Coordinates of N, CA and C and ligand atoms in Angstrom, one line a residue:
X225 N 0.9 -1.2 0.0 CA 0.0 0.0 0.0 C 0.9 1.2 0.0
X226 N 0.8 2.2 -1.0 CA 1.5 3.3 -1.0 C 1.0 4.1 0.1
X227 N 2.1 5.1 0.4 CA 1.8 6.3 1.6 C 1.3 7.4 0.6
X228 N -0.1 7.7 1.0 CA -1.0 9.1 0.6 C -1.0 10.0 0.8
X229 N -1.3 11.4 0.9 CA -2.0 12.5 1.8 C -2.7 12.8 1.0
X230 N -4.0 13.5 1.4 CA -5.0 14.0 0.6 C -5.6 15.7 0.9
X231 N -5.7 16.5 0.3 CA -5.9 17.9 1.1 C -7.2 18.4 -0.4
X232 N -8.5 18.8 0.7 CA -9.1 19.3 -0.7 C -9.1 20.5 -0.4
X233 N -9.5 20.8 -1.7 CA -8.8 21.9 -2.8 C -10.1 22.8 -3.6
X234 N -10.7 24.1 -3.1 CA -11.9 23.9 -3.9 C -13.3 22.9 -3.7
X235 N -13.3 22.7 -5.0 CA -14.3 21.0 -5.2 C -13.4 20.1 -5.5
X236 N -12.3 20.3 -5.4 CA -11.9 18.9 -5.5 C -10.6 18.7 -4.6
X237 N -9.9 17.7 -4.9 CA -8.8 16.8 -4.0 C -7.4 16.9 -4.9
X238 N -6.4 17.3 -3.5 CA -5.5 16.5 -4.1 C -4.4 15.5 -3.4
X239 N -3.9 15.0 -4.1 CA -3.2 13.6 -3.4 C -1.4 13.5 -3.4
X240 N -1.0 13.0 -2.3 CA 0.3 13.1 -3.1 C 0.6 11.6 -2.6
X241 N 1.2 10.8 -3.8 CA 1.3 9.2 -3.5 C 3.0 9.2 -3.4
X242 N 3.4 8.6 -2.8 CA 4.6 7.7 -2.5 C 4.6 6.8 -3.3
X243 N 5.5 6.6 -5.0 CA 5.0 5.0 -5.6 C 5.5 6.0 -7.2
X244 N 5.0 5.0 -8.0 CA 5.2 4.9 -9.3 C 4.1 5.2 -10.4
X245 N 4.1 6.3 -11.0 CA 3.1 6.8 -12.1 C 2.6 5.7 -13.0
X246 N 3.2 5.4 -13.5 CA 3.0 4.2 -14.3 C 2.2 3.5 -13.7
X247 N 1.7 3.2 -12.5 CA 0.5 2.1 -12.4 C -0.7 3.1 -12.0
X248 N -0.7 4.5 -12.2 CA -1.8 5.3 -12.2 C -2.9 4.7 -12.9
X249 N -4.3 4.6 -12.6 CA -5.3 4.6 -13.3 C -6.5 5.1 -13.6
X250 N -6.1 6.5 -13.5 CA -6.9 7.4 -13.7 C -7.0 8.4 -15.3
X251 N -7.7 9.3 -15.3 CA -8.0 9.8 -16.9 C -6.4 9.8 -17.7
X252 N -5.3 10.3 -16.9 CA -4.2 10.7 -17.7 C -2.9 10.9 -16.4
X253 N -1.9 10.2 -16.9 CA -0.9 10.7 -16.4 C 0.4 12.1 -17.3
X254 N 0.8 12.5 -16.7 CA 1.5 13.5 -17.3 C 3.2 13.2 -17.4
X255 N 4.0 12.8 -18.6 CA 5.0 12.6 -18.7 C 6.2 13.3 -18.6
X256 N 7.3 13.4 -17.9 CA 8.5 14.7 -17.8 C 9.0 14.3 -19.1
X257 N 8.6 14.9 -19.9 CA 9.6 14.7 -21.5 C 10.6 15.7 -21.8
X258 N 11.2 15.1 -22.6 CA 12.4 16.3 -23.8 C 11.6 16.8 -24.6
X259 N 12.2 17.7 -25.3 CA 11.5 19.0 -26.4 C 11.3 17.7 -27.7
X260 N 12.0 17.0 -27.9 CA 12.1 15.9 -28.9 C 11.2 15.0 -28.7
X261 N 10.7 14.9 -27.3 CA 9.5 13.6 -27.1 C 10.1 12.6 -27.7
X262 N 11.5 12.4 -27.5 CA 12.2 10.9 -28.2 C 12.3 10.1 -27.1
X263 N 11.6 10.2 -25.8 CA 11.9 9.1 -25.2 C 13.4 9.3 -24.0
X264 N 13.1 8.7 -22.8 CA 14.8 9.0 -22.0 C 14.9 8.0 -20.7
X265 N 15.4 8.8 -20.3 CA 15.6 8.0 -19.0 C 14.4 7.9 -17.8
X266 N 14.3 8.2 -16.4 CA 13.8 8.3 -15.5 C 12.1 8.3 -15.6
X267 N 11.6 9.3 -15.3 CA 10.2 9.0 -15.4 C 9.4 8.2 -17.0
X268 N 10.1 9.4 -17.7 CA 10.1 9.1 -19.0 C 10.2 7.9 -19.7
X269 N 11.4 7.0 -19.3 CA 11.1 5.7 -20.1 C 10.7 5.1 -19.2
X270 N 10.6 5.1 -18.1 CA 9.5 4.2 -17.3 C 7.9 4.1 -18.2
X271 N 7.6 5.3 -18.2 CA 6.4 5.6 -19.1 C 5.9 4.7 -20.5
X272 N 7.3 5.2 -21.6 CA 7.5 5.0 -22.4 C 7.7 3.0 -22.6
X273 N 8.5 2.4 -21.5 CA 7.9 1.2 -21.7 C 6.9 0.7 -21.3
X274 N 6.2 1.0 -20.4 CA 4.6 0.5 -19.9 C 3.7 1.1 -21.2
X275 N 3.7 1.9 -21.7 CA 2.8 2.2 -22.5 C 3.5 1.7 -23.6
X276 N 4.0 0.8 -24.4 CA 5.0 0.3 -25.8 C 5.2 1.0 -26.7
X277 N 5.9 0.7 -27.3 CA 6.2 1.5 -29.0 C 5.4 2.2 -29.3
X278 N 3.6 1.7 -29.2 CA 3.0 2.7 -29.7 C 3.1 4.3 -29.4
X279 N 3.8 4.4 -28.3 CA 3.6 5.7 -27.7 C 4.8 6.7 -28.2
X280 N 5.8 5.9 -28.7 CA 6.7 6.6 -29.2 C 6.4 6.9 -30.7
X281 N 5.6 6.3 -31.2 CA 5.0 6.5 -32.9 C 4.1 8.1 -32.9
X282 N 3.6 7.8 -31.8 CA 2.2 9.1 -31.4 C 3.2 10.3 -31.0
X283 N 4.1 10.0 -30.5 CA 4.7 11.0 -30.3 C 5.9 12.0 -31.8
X284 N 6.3 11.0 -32.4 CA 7.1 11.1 -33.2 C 6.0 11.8 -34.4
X285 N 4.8 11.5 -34.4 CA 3.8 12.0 -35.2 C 3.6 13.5 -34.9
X286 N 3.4 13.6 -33.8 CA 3.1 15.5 -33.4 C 4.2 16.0 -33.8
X287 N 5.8 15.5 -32.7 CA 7.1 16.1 -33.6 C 7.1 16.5 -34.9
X288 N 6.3 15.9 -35.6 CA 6.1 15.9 -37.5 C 5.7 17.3 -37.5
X289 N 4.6 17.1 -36.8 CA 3.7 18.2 -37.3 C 4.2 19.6 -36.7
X290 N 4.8 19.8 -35.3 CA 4.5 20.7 -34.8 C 5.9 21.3 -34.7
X291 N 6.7 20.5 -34.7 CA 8.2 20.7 -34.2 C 8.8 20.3 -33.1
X292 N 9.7 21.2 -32.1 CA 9.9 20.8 -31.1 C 9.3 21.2 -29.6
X293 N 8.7 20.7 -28.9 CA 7.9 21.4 -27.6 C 9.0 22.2 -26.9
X294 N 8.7 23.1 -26.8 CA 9.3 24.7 -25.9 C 9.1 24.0 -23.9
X295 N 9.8 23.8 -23.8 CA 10.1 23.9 -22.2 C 8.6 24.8 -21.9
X296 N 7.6 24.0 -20.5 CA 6.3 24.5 -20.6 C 5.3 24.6 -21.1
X297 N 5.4 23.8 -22.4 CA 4.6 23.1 -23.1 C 4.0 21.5 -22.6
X298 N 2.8 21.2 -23.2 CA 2.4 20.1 -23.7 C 1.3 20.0 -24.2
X299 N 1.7 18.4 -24.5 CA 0.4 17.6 -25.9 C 0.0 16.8 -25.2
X300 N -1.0 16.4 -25.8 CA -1.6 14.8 -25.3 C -1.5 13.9 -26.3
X301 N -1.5 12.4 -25.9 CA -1.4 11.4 -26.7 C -2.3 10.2 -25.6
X302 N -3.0 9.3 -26.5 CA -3.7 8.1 -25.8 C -2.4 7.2 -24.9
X303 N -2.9 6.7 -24.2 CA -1.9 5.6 -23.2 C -1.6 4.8 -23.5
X304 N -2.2 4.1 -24.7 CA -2.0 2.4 -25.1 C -1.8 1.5 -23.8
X305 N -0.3 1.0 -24.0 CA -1.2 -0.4 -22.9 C -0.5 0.4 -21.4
X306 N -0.5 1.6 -21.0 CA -0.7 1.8 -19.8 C -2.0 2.0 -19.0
X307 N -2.3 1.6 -18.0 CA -3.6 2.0 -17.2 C -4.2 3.2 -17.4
X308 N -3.7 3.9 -17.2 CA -4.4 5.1 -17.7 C -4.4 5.5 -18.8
X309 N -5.4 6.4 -19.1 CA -6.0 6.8 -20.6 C -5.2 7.1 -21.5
X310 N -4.8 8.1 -20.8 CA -3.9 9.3 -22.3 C -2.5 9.2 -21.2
X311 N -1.8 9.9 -21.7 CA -0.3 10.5 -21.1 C -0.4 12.2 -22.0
X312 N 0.0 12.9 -20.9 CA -0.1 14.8 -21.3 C 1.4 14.4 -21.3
X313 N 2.3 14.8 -22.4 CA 3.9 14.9 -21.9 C 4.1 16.8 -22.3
X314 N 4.8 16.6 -21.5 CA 5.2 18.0 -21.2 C 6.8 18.3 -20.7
X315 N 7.5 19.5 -21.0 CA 8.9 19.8 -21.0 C 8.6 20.6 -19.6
X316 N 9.6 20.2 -18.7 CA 9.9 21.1 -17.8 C 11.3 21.7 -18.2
X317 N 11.7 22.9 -17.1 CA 12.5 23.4 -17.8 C 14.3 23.2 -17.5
X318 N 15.4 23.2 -17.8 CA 16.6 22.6 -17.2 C 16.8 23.8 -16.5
X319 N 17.4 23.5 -15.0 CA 17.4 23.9 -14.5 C 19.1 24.7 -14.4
X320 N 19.6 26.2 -14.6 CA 20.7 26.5 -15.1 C 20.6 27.9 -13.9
X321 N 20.3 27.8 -12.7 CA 20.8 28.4 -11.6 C 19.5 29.3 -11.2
X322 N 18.3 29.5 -11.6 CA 17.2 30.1 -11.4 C 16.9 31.1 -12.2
X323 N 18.0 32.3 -12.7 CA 17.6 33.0 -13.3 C 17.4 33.3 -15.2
X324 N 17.1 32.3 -15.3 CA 16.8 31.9 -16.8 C 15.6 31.3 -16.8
X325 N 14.4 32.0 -16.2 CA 12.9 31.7 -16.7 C 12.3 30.2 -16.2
X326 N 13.4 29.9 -15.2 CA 13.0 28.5 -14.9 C 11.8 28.3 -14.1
X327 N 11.6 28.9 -13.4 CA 10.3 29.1 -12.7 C 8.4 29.5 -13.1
X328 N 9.1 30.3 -14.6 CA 7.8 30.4 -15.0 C 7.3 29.6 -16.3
X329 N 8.6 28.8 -16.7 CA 8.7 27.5 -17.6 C 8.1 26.6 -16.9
X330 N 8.1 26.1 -15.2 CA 7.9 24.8 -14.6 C 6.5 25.1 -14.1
X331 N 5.9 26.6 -14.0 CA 4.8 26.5 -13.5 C 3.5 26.5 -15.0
X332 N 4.1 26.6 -16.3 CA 3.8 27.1 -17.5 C 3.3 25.2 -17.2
X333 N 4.8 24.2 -17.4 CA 4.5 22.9 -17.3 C 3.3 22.3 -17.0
X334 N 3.2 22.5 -15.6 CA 2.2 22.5 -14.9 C 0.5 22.8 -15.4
X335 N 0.6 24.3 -16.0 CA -0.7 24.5 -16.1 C -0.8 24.1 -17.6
X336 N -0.5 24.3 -18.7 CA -0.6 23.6 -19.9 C -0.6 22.1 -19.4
X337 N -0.4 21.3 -18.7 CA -0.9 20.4 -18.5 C -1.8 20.1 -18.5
X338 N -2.6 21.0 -17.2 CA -3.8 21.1 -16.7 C -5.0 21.2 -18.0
X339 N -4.5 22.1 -19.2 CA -5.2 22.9 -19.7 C -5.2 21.8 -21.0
X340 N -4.4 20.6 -21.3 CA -4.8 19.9 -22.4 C -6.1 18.6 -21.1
X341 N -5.9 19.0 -20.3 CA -6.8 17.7 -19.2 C -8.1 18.5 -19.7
X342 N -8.2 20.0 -19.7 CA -9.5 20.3 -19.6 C -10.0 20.4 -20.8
X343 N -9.3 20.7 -22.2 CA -9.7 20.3 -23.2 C -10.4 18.8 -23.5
X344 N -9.9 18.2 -23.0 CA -9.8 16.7 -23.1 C -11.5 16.2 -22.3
X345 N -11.5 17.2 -21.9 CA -12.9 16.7 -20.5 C -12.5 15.8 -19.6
X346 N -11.4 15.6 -18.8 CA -10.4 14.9 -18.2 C -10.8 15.1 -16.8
X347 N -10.7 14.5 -15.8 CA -11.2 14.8 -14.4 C -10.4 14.0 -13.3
X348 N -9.4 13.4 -13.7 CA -8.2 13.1 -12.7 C -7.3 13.3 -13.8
X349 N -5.9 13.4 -12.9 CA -4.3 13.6 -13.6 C -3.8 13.5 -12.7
X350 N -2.9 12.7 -13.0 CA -1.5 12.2 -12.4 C -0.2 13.1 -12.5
X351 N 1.0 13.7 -12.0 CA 2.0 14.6 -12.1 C 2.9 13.6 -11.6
X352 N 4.3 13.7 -12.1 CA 5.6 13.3 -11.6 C 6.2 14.9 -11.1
X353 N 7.0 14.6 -10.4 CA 7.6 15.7 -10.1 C 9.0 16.3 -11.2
X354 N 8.1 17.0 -11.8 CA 9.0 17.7 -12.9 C 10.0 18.3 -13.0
X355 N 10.5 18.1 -13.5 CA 12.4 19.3 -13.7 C 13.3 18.1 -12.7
X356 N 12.9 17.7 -11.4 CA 13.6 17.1 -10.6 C 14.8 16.0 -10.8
X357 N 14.8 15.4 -11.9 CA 15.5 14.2 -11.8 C 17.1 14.7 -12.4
X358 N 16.7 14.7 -13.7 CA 17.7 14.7 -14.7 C 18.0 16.8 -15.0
X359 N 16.6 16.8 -14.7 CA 16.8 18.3 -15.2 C 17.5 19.3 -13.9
X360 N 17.2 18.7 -12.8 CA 17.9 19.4 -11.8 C 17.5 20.9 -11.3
X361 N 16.3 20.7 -11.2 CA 15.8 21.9 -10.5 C 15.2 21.2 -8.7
X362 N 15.7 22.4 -8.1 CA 15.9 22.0 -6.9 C 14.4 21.5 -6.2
X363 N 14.1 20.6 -5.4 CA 13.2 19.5 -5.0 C 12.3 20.8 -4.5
X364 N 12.9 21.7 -3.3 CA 11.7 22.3 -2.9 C 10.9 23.4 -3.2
X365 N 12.0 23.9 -4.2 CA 11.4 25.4 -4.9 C 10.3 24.5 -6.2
X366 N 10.8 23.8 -6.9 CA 10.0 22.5 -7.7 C 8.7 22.6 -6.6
X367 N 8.5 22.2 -5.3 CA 7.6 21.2 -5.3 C 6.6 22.8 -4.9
X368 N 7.2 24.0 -4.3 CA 6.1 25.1 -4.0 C 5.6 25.6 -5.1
X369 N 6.2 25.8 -6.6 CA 5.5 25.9 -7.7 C 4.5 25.1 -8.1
X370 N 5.1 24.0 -7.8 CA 4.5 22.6 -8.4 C 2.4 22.5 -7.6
X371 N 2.5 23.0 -6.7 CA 1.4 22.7 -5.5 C 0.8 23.8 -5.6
X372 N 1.6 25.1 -5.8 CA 0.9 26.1 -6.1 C -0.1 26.5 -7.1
X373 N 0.5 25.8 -8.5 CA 0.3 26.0 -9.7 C -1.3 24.9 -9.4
X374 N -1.0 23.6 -9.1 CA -2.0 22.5 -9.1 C -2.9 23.0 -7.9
X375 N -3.2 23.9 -7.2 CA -4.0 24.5 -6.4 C -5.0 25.6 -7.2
X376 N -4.2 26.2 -7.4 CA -5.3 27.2 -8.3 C -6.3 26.3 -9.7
X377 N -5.2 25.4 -10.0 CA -5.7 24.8 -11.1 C -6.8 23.8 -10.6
X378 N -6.9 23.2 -9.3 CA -8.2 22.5 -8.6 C -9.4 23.5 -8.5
X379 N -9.3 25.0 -7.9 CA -10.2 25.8 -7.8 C -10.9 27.0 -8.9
X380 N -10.0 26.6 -9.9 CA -10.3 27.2 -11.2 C -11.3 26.4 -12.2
X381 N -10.6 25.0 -12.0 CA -10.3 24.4 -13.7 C -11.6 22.8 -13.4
X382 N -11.7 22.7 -14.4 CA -12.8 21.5 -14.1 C -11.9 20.2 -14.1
X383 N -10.6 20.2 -13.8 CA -10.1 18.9 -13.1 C -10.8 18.7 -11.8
X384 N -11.0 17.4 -11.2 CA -11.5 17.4 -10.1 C -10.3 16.8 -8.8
X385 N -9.6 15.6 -9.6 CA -8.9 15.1 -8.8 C -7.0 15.3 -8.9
X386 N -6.4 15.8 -8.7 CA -4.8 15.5 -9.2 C -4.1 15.1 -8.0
X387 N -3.4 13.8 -8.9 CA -2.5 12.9 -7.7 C -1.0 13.3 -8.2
X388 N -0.1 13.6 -7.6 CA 1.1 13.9 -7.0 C 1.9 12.5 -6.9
X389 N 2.8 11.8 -8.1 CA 3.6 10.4 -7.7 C 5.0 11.0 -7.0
X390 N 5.0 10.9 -6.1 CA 6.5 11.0 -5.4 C 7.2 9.9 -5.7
X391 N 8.7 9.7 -6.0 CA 9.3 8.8 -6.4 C 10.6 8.7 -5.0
X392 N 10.4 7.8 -3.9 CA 11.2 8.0 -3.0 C 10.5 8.8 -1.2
X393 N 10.7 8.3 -0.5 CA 10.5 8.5 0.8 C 10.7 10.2 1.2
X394 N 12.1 10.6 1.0 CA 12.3 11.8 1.1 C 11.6 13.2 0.2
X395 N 11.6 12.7 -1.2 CA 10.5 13.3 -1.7 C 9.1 13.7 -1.3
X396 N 8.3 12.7 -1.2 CA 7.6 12.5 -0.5 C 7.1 13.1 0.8
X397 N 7.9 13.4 1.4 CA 8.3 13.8 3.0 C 8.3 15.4 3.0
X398 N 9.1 16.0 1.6 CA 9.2 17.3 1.1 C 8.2 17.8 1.0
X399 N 7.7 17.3 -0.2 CA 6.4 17.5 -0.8 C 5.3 17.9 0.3
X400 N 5.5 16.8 1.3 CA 4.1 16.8 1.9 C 4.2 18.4 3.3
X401 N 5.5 18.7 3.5 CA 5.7 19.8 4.5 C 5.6 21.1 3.5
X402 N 5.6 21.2 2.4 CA 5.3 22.2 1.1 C 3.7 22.1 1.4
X403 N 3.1 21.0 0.9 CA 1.7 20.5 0.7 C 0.9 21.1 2.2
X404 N 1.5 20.9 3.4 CA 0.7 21.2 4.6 C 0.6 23.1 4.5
X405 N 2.0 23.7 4.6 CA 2.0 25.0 4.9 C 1.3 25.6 3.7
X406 N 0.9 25.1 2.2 CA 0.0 25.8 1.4 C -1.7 25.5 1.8
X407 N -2.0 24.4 2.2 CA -3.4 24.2 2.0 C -4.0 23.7 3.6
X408 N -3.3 23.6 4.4 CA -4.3 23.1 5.9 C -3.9 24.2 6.6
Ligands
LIG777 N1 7.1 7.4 -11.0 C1 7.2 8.6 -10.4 N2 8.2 9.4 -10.4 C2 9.4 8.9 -11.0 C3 9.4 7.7 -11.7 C4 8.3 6.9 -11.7 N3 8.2 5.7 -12.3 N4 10.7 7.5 -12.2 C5 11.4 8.7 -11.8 N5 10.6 9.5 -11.1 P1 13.2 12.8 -14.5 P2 13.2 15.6 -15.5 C6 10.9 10.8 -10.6 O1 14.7 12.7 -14.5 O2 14.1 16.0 -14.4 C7 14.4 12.2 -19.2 O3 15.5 11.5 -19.7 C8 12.3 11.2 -10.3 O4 12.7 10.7 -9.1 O5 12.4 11.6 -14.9 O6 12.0 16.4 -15.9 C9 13.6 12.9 -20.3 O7 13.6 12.3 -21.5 C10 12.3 12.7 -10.3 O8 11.9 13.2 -9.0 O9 12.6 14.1 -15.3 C11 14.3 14.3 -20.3 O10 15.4 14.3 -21.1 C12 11.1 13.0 -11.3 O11 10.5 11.8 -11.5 C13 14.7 14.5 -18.8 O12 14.9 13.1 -18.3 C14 11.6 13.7 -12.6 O13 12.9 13.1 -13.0 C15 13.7 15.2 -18.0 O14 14.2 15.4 -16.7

C-alpha cells in the first residue's frame, strides 16, 4: 500500500502518493519529457515502456507536425497499454541556476498540462515531479511551484482530482511539508 495524503482543494482533491506513475489509473498521467518527445531515462522511459512502442510512434507524429515542444509546453497522446487513458507529456524546464525563466517554464508545465486535461474533458491527472531528476531543479522550490500552480488549477479548472507520484520517501516527506503549509 503506497503512503497518501489528501488535502481538498476547492471542489476537488489533491493527493500526493509515494510510488510509481506508471500504475496510475486514472483519466491521464502526465509525462516529464524532452523538447524531442524521443523518449529517455527516469520517469520518461519508465512511461515510455509500460505504455509500448505505440507511444513513441504518437509521439514522433506531433514532432512531424509541430516541431519541437518549448520547455512549458504540452500535448496529449492516448496511453495504449498503460492503465491510464492518455499521457499529457510536457517539458519542464533545465534547470541552469534560477535566473533563466526557470520558474515560469515549470509552473507554464504544470498549467498547460492542466489545460490539455480540460480540453480533453479529463477529471483526474497524475503529475511526476517535474524538472527534478535529470533536469535538476531544486526538490523544494519545484515542489512550492509545483502545488501552487495544481492548487489554483483545482479551484479554477474542471479537473476534479490531481494525484502527485512521489518517487522515494524523502521526496515524498518534502512534498508533503510544502503541501501542509499551502493548504491546511
Ligand atoms: N514514477 C514517479 N516518479 C518517477 C518515476 C516513476 N516511475 N521515475 C522517476 N521519477 P526525471 P526531469 C521521478 O529525470 O528532471 C528524461 O530522460 C524522479 O525521481 O524523470 O524532468 C527525459 O527524456 C524525479 O523526481 O525528469 C528528459 O530528457 C522526477 O520523476 C529528462 O529526463 C523527474 O525526474 C527530463 O528530466
Amino acid at each position: 500500500m503506497s503512503e497518501t495524503v489528501s488535502y481538498a482543494i476547492g471542489s476537488g482533491v489533491l493527493r500526493l502518493i509515494a510510488g510509481d506513475i506508471t500504475t496510475d489509473d486514472g483519466d491521464a498521467i502526465v509525462n516529464a519529457a524532452n523538447s524531442a518527445l524521443a523518449g529517455g531515462g527516469g520517469v520518461d522511459g519508465a512511461i515510455h515502456r509500460a505504455a509500448g512502442p505505440k507511444l513513441l510512434a504518437a509521439c514522433r507524429d506531433i514532432i512531424a507536425r509541430i516541431g519541437r515542444l518549448p520547455a512549458g509546453g504540452a500535448v496529449i497522446t492516448p496511453g495504449f497499454d498503460l492503465p491510464a487513458r492518455h499521457v499529457i507529456h510536457t517539458v519542464g524546464p533545465i534547470w541552469r541556476g534560477g535566473n533563466d525563466g526557470e520558474a515560469e517554464a515549470l509552473r507554464s508545465a504544470y498549467a498547460q498540462s492542466l489545460a490539455r486535461a480540460a480540453e480533453a474533458n479529463l477529471t483526474t491527472v497524475s503529475f511526476p515531479a517535474i524538472s527534478t531528476g535529470a533536469y535538476g531543479y531544486p526538490l523544494d522550490q519545484a515542489a512550492r511551484i509545483a502545488l501552487e500552480t495544481l492548487g489554483q488549477g483545482l479551484e479554477s479548472g474542471p479537473v476534479r482530482e490531481i494525484r502527485v507520484y512521489l518517487h522515494g520517501k524523502n521526496a515524498f516527506d518534502l512534498w508533503r511539508s510544502v503541501a501542509e503549509a499551502l493548504f491546511s
